[in-house]
Structure formats: structure tokens, C-alpha cells
Amino acid sequence: MKKIALVAMVFLAVAGAWSQTNIEFWHAMTGKNADTVQALADKFNASQKDFKVVPVYKGSYSDTMNAGIAAFRAGQAPHIIQVYEVGTATMMAAKGAV
């Protein structure tokens, strides 16, 4: 019984290494632009098994930036965030954000 438990623990530990790494991408695009982002993510995701890009619509450009700031402060920032030109200086000035 102990051997079965040990084998199961080893298998579960190794199984985690085989899983995909999700890359969360927050954006502010709608309509055709959002469709294009999703199509690009789908194409990338289908091309390999190591990473999965997950596009997430977060509202307007301001809403997306504000959500990103709040998530960063909470220690839960996305991997990638789309920031509009006016927000670039704000993000560059935030210590640790870039």
C-alpha cells in the first residue's frame, strides 16, 4: 500500500510539470480587434503545448489600466497588459510594474 501511495505522489508531482503555463493578457479591444486578438491567441496556442495565452477583455483603456494597477497592488497582476499611450508614463513610473 505504501508503494502505491508513493507512486501516486510521484506521478502527481510530475504531472504538474507537464501542464501548460497560462499567460494572462488583459486588453481593451472590442469588435474586430478583439476577434483578431483571440484568433492570434488561438493560433499560438494551437502551435505548441507549453504555453496558453488567455486574452481577457477588461473594459475601456482607462478601465484596463486601473484594473491592472489594482491587480498589481494586490499582487495579482496579469502577465501582459495593454496600456494606451497616455497610461504609459504612469506604468513606467510605478516601481516594479515594468
XYZ file of C-alpha atoms in Angstrom:
98
model
C 0.000 0.000 0.000
C 2.859 2.372 0.817
C 4.416 1.727 -2.594
C 1.156 2.611 -4.346
C 0.887 5.829 -2.342
C 4.498 6.710 -3.163
C 3.997 6.054 -6.880
C 0.819 8.152 -6.842
C 2.619 11.052 -5.123
C 5.481 10.938 -7.630
C 3.043 10.830 -10.542
C 1.088 13.817 -9.205
C 4.284 15.798 -8.638
C 5.488 15.138 -12.198
C 2.047 15.733 -13.734
C 2.203 19.372 -12.642
C 5.372 19.821 -14.671
C 3.539 18.628 -17.793
C 0.777 21.199 -17.590
C 0.568 24.325 -19.710
C 1.623 27.688 -18.361
C -1.212 30.183 -18.762
C -0.250 33.694 -19.845
C -2.993 36.134 -18.941
C -3.256 39.077 -21.369
C -5.568 41.922 -20.334
C -6.687 44.179 -23.159
C -9.208 46.867 -24.072
C -10.068 45.821 -27.603
C -13.563 45.157 -28.874
C -15.141 44.145 -32.172
C -12.811 43.091 -34.982
C -9.729 43.957 -32.934
C -10.854 41.630 -30.132
C -11.627 38.940 -32.693
C -8.115 39.332 -34.122
C -6.510 39.109 -30.672
C -8.476 35.931 -29.955
C -7.572 34.446 -33.347
C -3.871 35.174 -32.777
C -4.022 33.629 -29.309
C -5.832 30.575 -30.668
C -3.240 30.168 -33.437
C -0.362 30.481 -30.974
C -1.999 28.097 -28.510
C -2.554 25.507 -31.250
C 1.078 25.780 -32.373
C 2.558 24.406 -29.145
C 1.627 22.834 -25.803
C 3.850 24.648 -23.275
C 2.020 27.967 -23.026
C -1.561 29.128 -23.360
C -2.313 32.803 -23.992
C -5.598 33.777 -22.353
C -6.905 37.142 -23.649
C -9.154 38.905 -21.122
C -11.215 41.971 -22.040
C -11.110 44.429 -19.111
C -13.172 47.326 -20.474
C -12.009 50.685 -21.810
C -8.331 51.631 -21.925
C -8.730 53.537 -18.648
C -10.628 50.646 -17.067
C -7.946 48.201 -18.174
C -5.138 50.342 -16.769
C -6.981 50.903 -13.479
C -7.688 47.166 -13.183
C -4.014 46.490 -13.850
C -2.898 48.956 -11.173
C -5.308 47.447 -8.642
C -4.201 43.909 -9.529
C -0.525 44.914 -9.263
C -1.091 46.414 -5.814
C -2.901 43.244 -4.738
C -0.048 41.071 -6.003
C -2.232 39.556 -8.732
C -1.154 41.411 -11.870
C -1.641 39.761 -15.270
C 1.405 38.647 -17.208
C 0.718 41.137 -20.019
C -1.467 44.244 -20.048
C -2.286 46.570 -22.916
C -1.792 50.202 -21.883
C -2.675 53.161 -24.064
C -0.149 55.926 -24.781
C -1.395 58.270 -22.037
C -1.048 55.500 -19.450
C 2.490 54.550 -20.443
C 4.145 57.168 -18.223
C 2.031 56.069 -15.263
C 3.045 52.448 -15.727
C 6.715 53.291 -16.314
C 6.801 55.367 -13.118
C 5.266 52.588 -10.998
C 8.120 50.827 -9.231
C 8.123 47.145 -10.052
C 5.385 47.357 -12.677
C 7.760 47.133 -15.611
